[in-house]
mmCIF file of C-alpha atoms and ligand atoms in Angstrom:
data_model
loop_
_atom_site.group_PDB
_atom_site.id
_atom_site.type_symbol
_atom_site.label_atom_id
_atom_site.label_comp_id
_atom_site.label_asym_id
_atom_site.label_seq_id
_atom_site.Cartn_x
_atom_site.Cartn_y
_atom_site.Cartn_z
ATOM 1 C CA MET A 1 116.369 113.299 69.846
ATOM 2 C CA LYS A 2 118.090 112.703 73.185
ATOM 3 C CA LYS A 3 117.035 109.656 75.181
ATOM 4 C CA THR A 4 115.139 110.448 78.392
ATOM 5 C CA ALA A 5 116.568 108.690 81.423
ATOM 6 C CA ALA A 6 115.168 108.604 84.968
ATOM 7 C CA ALA A 7 117.427 110.429 87.403
ATOM 8 C CA ILE A 8 117.267 110.661 91.170
ATOM 9 C CA THR A 9 116.970 114.373 91.962
ATOM 10 C CA ALA A 10 116.343 114.340 95.732
ATOM 11 C CA VAL A 11 116.604 112.068 98.753
ATOM 12 C CA GLY A 12 114.891 112.022 102.163
ATOM 13 C CA GLY A 13 114.989 109.724 105.143
ATOM 14 C CA TYR A 14 113.707 108.912 108.594
ATOM 15 C CA VAL A 15 114.702 106.465 111.317
ATOM 16 C CA PRO A 16 112.928 106.172 114.674
ATOM 17 C CA GLU A 17 114.683 107.587 117.725
ATOM 18 C CA PHE A 18 114.601 104.420 119.829
ATOM 19 C CA VAL A 19 117.878 102.485 119.593
ATOM 20 C CA LEU A 20 117.919 98.730 120.264
ATOM 21 C CA SER A 21 121.563 97.821 120.860
ATOM 22 C CA ASN A 22 123.219 94.413 120.843
ATOM 23 C CA LYS A 23 123.802 94.868 124.570
ATOM 24 C CA VAL A 24 120.066 95.203 125.215
ATOM 25 C CA LEU A 25 119.341 92.190 122.975
ATOM 26 C CA GLU A 26 121.707 90.198 125.207
ATOM 27 C CA THR A 27 119.167 90.691 127.999
ATOM 28 C CA MET A 28 116.245 89.551 125.808
ATOM 29 C CA VAL A 29 117.550 86.381 124.096
ATOM 30 C CA ASP A 30 120.530 84.024 124.328
ATOM 31 C CA THR A 31 122.959 86.016 122.200
ATOM 32 C CA ASN A 32 125.950 88.317 122.547
ATOM 33 C CA ASP A 33 127.403 91.420 120.967
ATOM 34 C CA GLU A 34 130.446 89.539 119.677
ATOM 35 C CA TRP A 35 128.349 86.916 117.805
ATOM 36 C CA ILE A 36 126.043 89.513 116.259
ATOM 37 C CA THR A 37 128.908 91.803 115.229
ATOM 38 C CA THR A 38 131.094 89.127 113.646
ATOM 39 C CA ARG A 39 128.242 87.217 111.938
ATOM 40 C CA THR A 40 126.254 90.222 110.680
ATOM 41 C CA GLY A 41 128.104 93.520 111.181
ATOM 42 C CA ILE A 42 125.155 94.945 113.148
ATOM 43 C CA LYS A 43 125.691 96.931 116.363
ATOM 44 C CA GLU A 44 122.273 98.505 116.799
ATOM 45 C CA ARG A 45 118.945 99.037 115.050
ATOM 46 C CA ARG A 46 116.065 101.533 115.341
ATOM 47 C CA ILE A 47 112.589 100.529 116.521
ATOM 48 C CA LEU A 48 109.398 102.529 115.982
ATOM 49 C CA LYS A 49 107.750 102.814 119.396
ATOM 50 C CA GLU A 50 105.035 105.409 118.683
ATOM 51 C CA GLU A 51 101.598 104.019 119.473
ATOM 52 C CA ASN A 52 99.292 103.180 116.564
ATOM 53 C CA ALA A 53 102.022 104.140 114.106
ATOM 54 C CA GLY A 54 102.735 101.834 111.187
ATOM 55 C CA THR A 55 105.027 101.931 108.178
ATOM 56 C CA SER A 56 103.225 104.986 106.778
ATOM 57 C CA TYR A 57 104.347 107.041 109.792
ATOM 58 C CA MET A 58 107.980 106.682 108.722
ATOM 59 C CA ALA A 59 107.227 106.873 104.983
ATOM 60 C CA ILE A 60 105.464 110.229 105.471
ATOM 61 C CA LYS A 61 108.386 111.631 107.450
ATOM 62 C CA ALA A 62 110.903 110.527 104.803
ATOM 63 C CA ALA A 63 108.761 111.996 102.016
ATOM 64 C CA GLU A 64 108.296 115.305 103.857
ATOM 65 C CA ASP A 65 112.036 115.526 104.436
ATOM 66 C CA LEU A 66 112.604 115.038 100.691
ATOM 67 C CA LEU A 67 110.000 117.615 99.644
ATOM 68 C CA GLN A 68 111.444 120.184 101.973
ATOM 69 C CA LYS A 69 115.013 119.590 100.706
ATOM 70 C CA ARG A 70 113.960 119.626 97.025
ATOM 71 C CA GLY A 71 111.801 122.697 97.608
ATOM 72 C CA ILE A 72 108.815 121.462 95.638
ATOM 73 C CA ASP A 73 105.144 121.218 96.487
ATOM 74 C CA ALA A 74 103.664 117.738 96.874
ATOM 75 C CA SER A 75 100.941 118.632 94.377
ATOM 76 C CA GLU A 76 103.595 118.392 91.609
ATOM 77 C CA ILE A 77 104.077 114.668 92.187
ATOM 78 C CA ASP A 78 102.475 112.351 89.625
ATOM 79 C CA PHE A 79 102.922 108.982 91.291
ATOM 80 C CA VAL A 80 103.794 107.725 94.782
ATOM 81 C CA LEU A 81 105.184 104.213 95.092
ATOM 82 C CA VAL A 82 105.637 102.728 98.546
ATOM 83 C CA ALA A 83 107.988 99.759 98.479
ATOM 84 C CA THR A 84 107.276 97.730 101.607
ATOM 85 C CA ALA A 85 106.934 94.256 103.038
ATOM 86 C CA THR A 86 105.030 95.616 106.052
ATOM 87 C CA PRO A 87 102.102 97.707 104.768
ATOM 88 C CA ASP A 88 99.950 99.449 107.400
ATOM 89 C CA MET A 89 97.188 96.937 106.657
ATOM 90 C CA PRO A 90 97.009 93.865 104.414
ATOM 91 C CA VAL A 91 94.499 95.406 101.998
ATOM 92 C CA ALA A 92 94.177 99.210 102.081
ATOM 93 C CA SER A 93 97.055 100.678 100.051
ATOM 94 C CA THR A 94 99.644 102.288 102.323
ATOM 95 C CA ALA A 95 100.857 104.429 99.422
ATOM 96 C CA ALA A 96 97.396 105.955 98.911
ATOM 97 C CA TYR A 97 97.359 107.061 102.539
ATOM 98 C CA VAL A 98 100.918 108.410 102.380
ATOM 99 C CA ALA A 99 100.155 110.368 99.196
ATOM 100 C CA SER A 100 97.099 111.979 100.797
ATOM 101 C CA GLU A 101 98.903 112.800 104.035
ATOM 102 C CA ILE A 102 101.804 114.554 102.298
ATOM 103 C CA GLY A 103 99.412 116.485 100.043
ATOM 104 C CA ALA A 104 100.197 114.730 96.752
ATOM 105 C CA VAL A 105 96.683 115.539 95.598
ATOM 106 C CA ASN A 106 97.423 115.015 91.898
ATOM 107 C CA ALA A 107 99.148 111.669 92.299
ATOM 108 C CA PHE A 108 98.015 108.074 92.110
ATOM 109 C CA ALA A 109 99.707 105.631 94.454
ATOM 110 C CA TYR A 110 100.259 101.970 95.125
ATOM 111 C CA ASP A 111 102.445 99.576 97.113
ATOM 112 C CA LEU A 112 105.067 97.233 95.713
ATOM 113 C CA GLN A 113 106.048 94.115 97.648
ATOM 114 C CA ALA A 114 109.133 92.132 96.725
ATOM 115 C CA ALA A 115 110.546 91.561 100.230
ATOM 116 C CA CYS A 116 114.076 92.978 100.533
ATOM 117 C CA SER A 117 114.155 93.758 96.793
ATOM 118 C CA SER A 118 111.051 95.968 96.963
ATOM 119 C CA PHE A 119 112.932 99.249 96.624
ATOM 120 C CA LEU A 120 115.211 97.977 93.838
ATOM 121 C CA TYR A 121 112.195 96.802 91.831
ATOM 122 C CA GLY A 122 110.482 100.096 92.690
ATOM 123 C CA MET A 123 113.368 102.010 91.130
ATOM 124 C CA SER A 124 112.800 100.045 87.945
ATOM 125 C CA THR A 125 109.042 100.765 87.976
ATOM 126 C CA ALA A 126 109.601 104.465 88.570
ATOM 127 C CA ALA A 127 112.220 104.669 85.832
ATOM 128 C CA SER A 128 109.911 102.992 83.309
ATOM 129 C CA TYR A 129 107.182 105.577 83.908
ATOM 130 C CA ILE A 130 109.686 108.420 83.495
ATOM 131 C CA GLU A 131 111.459 106.966 80.431
ATOM 132 C CA SER A 132 108.132 106.449 78.657
ATOM 133 C CA GLY A 133 107.383 110.140 79.123
ATOM 134 C CA ARG A 134 104.143 109.351 80.908
ATOM 135 C CA TYR A 135 105.040 110.984 84.240
ATOM 136 C CA LYS A 136 107.531 113.653 85.290
ATOM 137 C CA LYS A 137 107.833 113.346 89.072
ATOM 138 C CA VAL A 138 107.764 109.932 90.701
ATOM 139 C CA LEU A 139 108.296 109.520 94.440
ATOM 140 C CA VAL A 140 109.600 106.125 95.528
ATOM 141 C CA ILE A 141 109.582 105.433 99.261
ATOM 142 C CA GLY A 142 111.164 102.339 100.784
ATOM 143 C CA ALA A 143 109.770 101.827 104.283
ATOM 144 C CA ASP A 144 109.421 98.938 106.682
ATOM 145 C CA LYS A 145 108.388 98.490 110.274
ATOM 146 C CA MET A 146 110.101 95.118 110.619
ATOM 147 C CA SER A 147 109.576 95.151 114.388
ATOM 148 C CA SER A 148 105.867 94.513 113.694
ATOM 149 C CA ILE A 149 106.566 91.045 112.243
ATOM 150 C CA ILE A 150 109.547 89.924 114.329
ATOM 151 C CA ASP A 151 109.436 87.521 117.264
ATOM 152 C CA TYR A 152 111.625 89.076 119.948
ATOM 153 C CA THR A 153 112.120 85.678 121.564
ATOM 154 C CA ASP A 154 113.676 84.245 118.366
ATOM 155 C CA ARG A 155 117.394 85.008 118.404
ATOM 156 C CA THR A 156 117.859 83.956 114.776
ATOM 157 C CA THR A 157 115.743 86.852 113.464
ATOM 158 C CA CYS A 158 115.348 89.507 116.174
ATOM 159 C CA ILE A 159 119.014 90.492 116.028
ATOM 160 C CA ILE A 160 118.871 91.258 112.315
ATOM 161 C CA PHE A 161 116.008 93.586 111.523
ATOM 162 C CA GLY A 162 115.229 97.245 112.194
ATOM 163 C CA ASP A 163 112.714 99.936 111.232
ATOM 164 C CA GLY A 164 113.222 102.895 108.897
ATOM 165 C CA ALA A 165 112.253 104.715 105.711
ATOM 166 C CA GLY A 166 113.977 106.437 102.811
ATOM 167 C CA ALA A 167 112.577 108.295 99.828
ATOM 168 C CA VAL A 168 113.874 109.320 96.403
ATOM 169 C CA LEU A 169 112.410 111.468 93.650
ATOM 170 C CA PHE A 170 112.816 110.380 90.020
ATOM 171 C CA GLU A 171 112.663 113.002 87.258
ATOM 172 C CA PRO A 172 113.502 112.987 83.528
ATOM 173 C CA ASN A 173 117.111 113.685 82.542
ATOM 174 C CA GLU A 174 118.397 114.425 79.037
ATOM 175 C CA GLU A 175 122.098 114.752 79.982
ATOM 176 C CA GLY A 176 122.770 111.019 80.057
ATOM 177 C CA LEU A 177 122.443 110.814 83.845
ATOM 178 C CA GLY A 178 120.078 108.530 85.794
ATOM 179 C CA LEU A 179 119.216 104.853 85.437
ATOM 180 C CA GLN A 180 121.391 103.208 82.782
ATOM 181 C CA ASP A 181 120.709 99.492 83.071
ATOM 182 C CA GLU A 182 119.023 96.888 85.249
ATOM 183 C CA TYR A 183 119.079 93.132 85.710
ATOM 184 C CA LEU A 184 116.191 91.867 87.848
ATOM 185 C CA ARG A 185 115.633 88.219 88.773
ATOM 186 C CA SER A 186 113.327 86.015 90.877
ATOM 187 C CA ASP A 187 112.984 82.339 91.775
ATOM 188 C CA GLY A 188 110.042 80.854 93.675
ATOM 189 C CA ILE A 189 112.272 78.152 95.109
ATOM 190 C CA GLY A 190 113.068 80.678 97.807
ATOM 191 C CA ARG A 191 109.723 80.913 99.500
ATOM 192 C CA GLN A 192 110.380 78.004 101.837
ATOM 193 C CA PHE A 193 113.451 79.723 103.296
ATOM 194 C CA LEU A 194 112.165 83.196 104.194
ATOM 195 C CA LYS A 195 108.480 83.724 104.876
ATOM 196 C CA ILE A 196 105.577 84.458 107.189
ATOM 197 C CA ASP A 197 103.416 81.334 107.160
ATOM 198 C CA ALA A 198 100.146 82.747 108.412
ATOM 199 C CA GLY A 199 97.956 85.748 107.677
ATOM 200 C CA GLY A 200 97.925 85.248 103.919
ATOM 201 C CA SER A 201 95.465 83.428 101.661
ATOM 202 C CA ILE A 202 96.963 79.967 102.174
ATOM 203 C CA LEU A 203 96.792 80.066 105.949
ATOM 204 C CA PRO A 204 94.598 82.903 107.264
ATOM 205 C CA ALA A 205 95.281 84.072 110.801
ATOM 206 C CA SER A 206 93.598 82.087 113.549
ATOM 207 C CA GLU A 207 94.024 81.405 117.241
ATOM 208 C CA GLU A 208 96.058 78.378 116.251
ATOM 209 C CA THR A 209 98.456 80.331 114.016
ATOM 210 C CA ILE A 210 98.949 82.966 116.696
ATOM 211 C CA LYS A 211 99.680 80.281 119.269
ATOM 212 C CA ASN A 212 102.229 78.723 116.897
ATOM 213 C CA LYS A 213 103.812 82.131 116.245
ATOM 214 C CA GLN A 214 103.233 81.700 112.514
ATOM 215 C CA HIS A 215 102.523 85.425 112.101
ATOM 216 C CA TYR A 216 106.232 86.151 112.595
ATOM 217 C CA VAL A 217 109.097 86.020 110.097
ATOM 218 C CA PHE A 218 110.698 82.630 109.685
ATOM 219 C CA GLN A 219 114.142 82.495 108.084
ATOM 220 C CA ASP A 220 116.436 79.586 107.323
ATOM 221 C CA GLY A 221 119.384 81.933 107.560
ATOM 222 C CA LYS A 222 122.067 79.570 106.297
ATOM 223 C CA SER A 223 120.161 78.729 103.087
ATOM 224 C CA VAL A 224 119.231 82.354 102.397
ATOM 225 C CA PHE A 225 122.835 83.355 103.009
ATOM 226 C CA LYS A 226 124.082 80.836 100.433
ATOM 227 C CA PHE A 227 121.723 82.074 97.707
ATOM 228 C CA ALA A 228 122.201 85.756 98.620
ATOM 229 C CA VAL A 229 125.957 85.725 98.634
ATOM 230 C CA SER A 230 126.341 84.163 95.187
ATOM 231 C CA ASN A 231 123.392 85.829 93.453
ATOM 232 C CA MET A 232 124.053 89.380 94.621
ATOM 233 C CA ALA A 233 127.679 89.102 93.563
ATOM 234 C CA ASP A 234 126.729 87.503 90.214
ATOM 235 C CA VAL A 235 124.265 90.203 89.153
ATOM 236 C CA SER A 236 126.585 93.008 90.237
ATOM 237 C CA ALA A 237 129.476 91.554 88.246
ATOM 238 C CA LEU A 238 127.172 90.940 85.274
ATOM 239 C CA ILE A 239 125.874 94.506 85.146
ATOM 240 C CA MET A 240 129.450 95.830 85.248
ATOM 241 C CA GLU A 241 130.515 93.527 82.416
ATOM 242 C CA ARG A 242 127.655 94.261 80.098
ATOM 243 C CA ASN A 243 128.152 98.025 80.544
ATOM 244 C CA ASN A 244 131.922 97.698 80.059
ATOM 245 C CA LEU A 245 132.586 99.082 83.519
ATOM 246 C CA THR A 246 135.907 98.294 85.170
ATOM 247 C CA LYS A 247 136.293 98.632 88.931
ATOM 248 C CA ASP A 248 137.830 102.066 88.359
ATOM 249 C CA ASP A 249 134.690 103.227 86.534
ATOM 250 C CA VAL A 250 132.477 102.408 89.531
ATOM 251 C CA GLN A 251 132.474 105.071 92.266
ATOM 252 C CA TRP A 252 129.986 103.388 94.611
ATOM 253 C CA LEU A 253 128.314 100.105 95.448
ATOM 254 C CA ALA A 254 124.943 100.541 97.198
ATOM 255 C CA PRO A 255 124.164 97.018 98.449
ATOM 256 C CA HIS A 256 121.147 95.789 100.386
ATOM 257 C CA GLN A 257 122.125 95.717 104.070
ATOM 258 C CA ALA A 258 121.309 92.146 105.127
ATOM 259 C CA ASN A 259 124.687 90.969 106.327
ATOM 260 C CA LYS A 260 128.122 92.629 106.196
ATOM 261 C CA ARG A 261 129.619 89.363 104.944
ATOM 262 C CA ILE A 262 127.270 89.367 101.919
ATOM 263 C CA ILE A 263 128.144 93.019 101.256
ATOM 264 C CA ASP A 264 131.894 92.244 101.420
ATOM 265 C CA ALA A 265 131.558 89.240 99.096
ATOM 266 C CA THR A 266 129.726 91.371 96.515
ATOM 267 C CA ALA A 267 132.331 94.147 96.717
ATOM 268 C CA ASN A 268 135.150 91.598 96.396
ATOM 269 C CA ARG A 269 133.661 90.054 93.280
ATOM 270 C CA MET A 270 133.402 93.537 91.745
ATOM 271 C CA GLY A 271 136.996 94.272 92.775
ATOM 272 C CA LEU A 272 135.912 97.355 94.735
ATOM 273 C CA GLU A 273 137.839 98.847 97.645
ATOM 274 C CA ALA A 274 135.982 99.192 100.962
ATOM 275 C CA GLU A 275 135.880 103.015 100.625
ATOM 276 C CA LYS A 276 133.533 102.650 97.650
ATOM 277 C CA VAL A 277 130.982 100.557 99.506
ATOM 278 C CA LEU A 278 128.029 102.319 101.163
ATOM 279 C CA VAL A 279 127.363 100.726 104.550
ATOM 280 C CA ASN A 280 125.039 101.566 107.449
ATOM 281 C CA ILE A 281 124.065 98.069 108.611
ATOM 282 C CA ASP A 282 126.044 98.682 111.814
ATOM 283 C CA ARG A 283 123.552 101.412 112.842
ATOM 284 C CA TYR A 284 120.224 100.285 111.379
ATOM 285 C CA GLY A 285 120.423 96.510 110.831
ATOM 286 C CA ASN A 286 118.340 95.171 107.960
ATOM 287 C CA THR A 287 115.493 97.624 107.303
ATOM 288 C CA THR A 288 114.281 95.559 104.293
ATOM 289 C CA SER A 289 112.823 98.052 101.747
ATOM 290 C CA ALA A 290 114.523 101.032 103.398
ATOM 291 C CA THR A 291 118.162 99.915 103.166
ATOM 292 C CA LEU A 292 118.965 101.346 99.721
ATOM 293 C CA PRO A 293 117.297 104.784 100.072
ATOM 294 C CA LEU A 294 118.729 105.153 103.588
ATOM 295 C CA LEU A 295 122.209 104.571 102.149
ATOM 296 C CA LEU A 296 121.623 107.424 99.690
ATOM 297 C CA TYR A 297 120.283 109.550 102.541
ATOM 298 C CA ASP A 298 123.341 108.919 104.731
ATOM 299 C CA TYR A 299 125.943 109.304 101.955
ATOM 300 C CA GLU A 300 124.213 112.000 99.869
ATOM 301 C CA LYS A 301 126.897 114.639 100.470
ATOM 302 C CA GLN A 302 129.654 112.348 99.170
ATOM 303 C CA LEU A 303 127.853 111.453 95.933
ATOM 304 C CA LYS A 304 128.924 113.598 92.981
ATOM 305 C CA LYS A 305 127.188 114.377 89.690
ATOM 306 C CA GLY A 306 128.197 111.744 87.133
ATOM 307 C CA ASP A 307 129.250 109.112 89.708
ATOM 308 C CA ASN A 308 128.503 105.545 88.644
ATOM 309 C CA ILE A 309 126.561 103.661 91.332
ATOM 310 C CA ILE A 310 125.742 99.967 91.281
ATOM 311 C CA PHE A 311 122.726 99.021 93.412
ATOM 312 C CA ALA A 312 122.249 95.377 94.401
ATOM 313 C CA ALA A 313 119.642 93.584 96.493
ATOM 314 C CA PHE A 314 118.527 90.112 97.455
ATOM 315 C CA GLY A 315 115.367 89.140 99.323
ATOM 316 C CA GLY A 316 112.561 86.725 100.074
ATOM 317 C CA GLY A 317 110.774 85.027 97.237
ATOM 318 C CA PHE A 318 113.569 84.821 96.137
ATOM 319 C CA THR A 319 113.886 88.212 94.461
ATOM 320 C CA TRP A 320 117.126 89.916 93.524
ATOM 321 C CA GLY A 321 118.873 92.114 91.024
ATOM 322 C CA SER A 322 121.168 94.960 90.217
ATOM 323 C CA ILE A 323 120.762 98.489 88.850
ATOM 324 C CA TYR A 324 123.386 100.762 87.290
ATOM 325 C CA LEU A 325 122.646 104.470 87.822
ATOM 326 C CA LYS A 326 124.571 107.686 87.135
ATOM 327 C CA TRP A 327 124.137 110.161 89.991
ATOM 328 C CA ALA A 328 122.596 113.438 88.812
ATOM 329 C CA TYR A 329 123.478 116.205 91.287
ATOM 330 C CA ASN A 330 125.916 117.618 93.814
ATOM 331 C CA SER A 331 124.454 118.501 97.204
HETATM 332 O O1 UT7 B 1 117.483 90.523 103.638
HETATM 333 C C1 UT7 B 1 116.859 89.369 103.151
HETATM 334 C C2 UT7 B 1 117.821 88.287 102.916
HETATM 335 N N1 UT7 B 1 118.360 87.803 104.163
HETATM 336 C C3 UT7 B 1 119.655 87.527 104.241
HETATM 337 O O2 UT7 B 1 120.384 87.754 103.317
HETATM 338 C C4 UT7 B 1 120.141 86.869 105.517
HETATM 339 C C5 UT7 B 1 121.091 85.764 105.186
HETATM 340 N N2 UT7 B 1 121.543 85.029 106.335
HETATM 341 C C6 UT7 B 1 122.385 85.526 107.289
HETATM 342 O O3 UT7 B 1 122.710 86.681 107.258
HETATM 343 C C7 UT7 B 1 122.952 84.582 108.289
HETATM 344 O O4 UT7 B 1 122.651 83.252 107.924
HETATM 345 C C8 UT7 B 1 122.481 84.824 109.758
HETATM 346 C C9 UT7 B 1 123.059 86.114 110.270
HETATM 347 C C10 UT7 B 1 120.962 84.861 109.795
HETATM 348 C C11 UT7 B 1 122.977 83.700 110.656
HETATM 349 O O5 UT7 B 1 124.387 83.598 110.562
HETATM 350 P P1 UT7 B 1 125.090 82.189 110.273
HETATM 351 O O6 UT7 B 1 126.534 82.427 110.279
HETATM 352 O O7 UT7 B 1 124.481 81.630 109.014
HETATM 353 O O8 UT7 B 1 124.690 81.354 111.530
HETATM 354 P P2 UT7 B 1 123.920 79.954 111.593
HETATM 355 O O9 UT7 B 1 122.468 80.149 111.347
HETATM 356 O O10 UT7 B 1 124.654 78.950 110.762
HETATM 357 O O11 UT7 B 1 124.131 79.598 113.120
HETATM 358 C C12 UT7 B 1 125.436 79.282 113.655
HETATM 359 C C13 UT7 B 1 125.304 79.027 115.137
HETATM 360 C C14 UT7 B 1 124.194 78.025 115.484
HETATM 361 O O12 UT7 B 1 124.616 77.266 116.578
HETATM 362 P P3 UT7 B 1 125.231 75.789 116.371
HETATM 363 O O13 UT7 B 1 124.136 75.014 115.687
HETATM 364 O O14 UT7 B 1 126.432 75.971 115.499
HETATM 365 O O15 UT7 B 1 125.523 75.359 117.764
HETATM 366 C C15 UT7 B 1 123.052 78.917 115.893
HETATM 367 O O16 UT7 B 1 122.167 78.280 116.776
HETATM 368 O O17 UT7 B 1 124.968 80.240 115.821
HETATM 369 C C16 UT7 B 1 123.775 80.042 116.592
HETATM 370 N N3 UT7 B 1 123.022 81.283 116.599
HETATM 371 C C17 UT7 B 1 123.263 82.280 117.470
HETATM 372 N N4 UT7 B 1 124.155 82.413 118.477
HETATM 373 C C18 UT7 B 1 124.141 83.573 119.167
HETATM 374 C C19 UT7 B 1 122.023 81.660 115.778
HETATM 375 N N5 UT7 B 1 121.602 82.908 116.098
HETATM 376 C C20 UT7 B 1 122.355 83.314 117.141
HETATM 377 C C21 UT7 B 1 122.397 84.476 117.901
HETATM 378 N N6 UT7 B 1 123.306 84.576 118.895
HETATM 379 N N7 UT7 B 1 121.572 85.533 117.661
#
């Protein structure tokens, strides 16, 4: 009997219309286009400005785009996973709302939070459900409204992040295409370096925490950079080695878009030429859970059936890992 793998069979995406450029940031904090470009590779990012719209607003749009392109009805979907670090609300499941809004009436849904690795881990979760034979159509949406947790007076974080959403559909594949291997890691040592101090169970929100701006993202950028640059490269090299992939066997690297220098270091370690590296950090910044699906969305036309893609991510926690996937269709 042929092994069932989990293949990506459709992609959708959405980014808000409002563009926040480096030039505009220069008027908001003490920074400049040259510093941001050389240190991060970012030129602009998108910000969701619609009133009363949270992460689900973008997740729904990405999912609807996917359904329309794939030409299927939402009622066929078995499971909706929303990978996000910025759910609509701390308790009510964002995924449940998204599933209902898109008409996935036969699906169950939940959120997965692993900071910038949320989508990568979500791919693994989706693949496990498909490989086991339990479900046939799994929708994974990576969406984050980072602007809702960023302090726009803090130049060390406000230049980095942006808002966006991407969605992929996983379905069974018996042709040897789809997810081939994964290597997922975590280390709690990281939580001091990238976090939101208040609003959780240790330090619930209060007037005091608001006054101290503890409801915003704090990042010790230098420390996170050090861990990210070595770990993302390590796992990507490891997954190539253990699948006997040379650099010529790998068509694409789909890396988390946190910093162009981290992306370049990972590609260098893998021996990959720049043309094989999917990049959109210049236009969107770091959209956290949305970076990987938005790469697929932007580059979909260039991906060919059978192409070997290495996904890699690193995020708060720390959480990180790598996934090796064979692309399943030509668009
Ligand atoms: O996606 C989740 C995982 N996150 C990451 O992977 C992010 C990893 N970290 C990074 O990408 C980088 O550390 C940053 C982009 C956040 C910062 O770049 P850096 O090269 O590590 O800069 P730095 O923090 O070491 O700061 C260098 C200098 C400092 O000034 P002094 O102390 O040398 O005088 C900062 O105060 O740059 C200054 N600086 C800025 N200058 C202009 C910090 N932010 C800015 C800014 N504009 N926005």
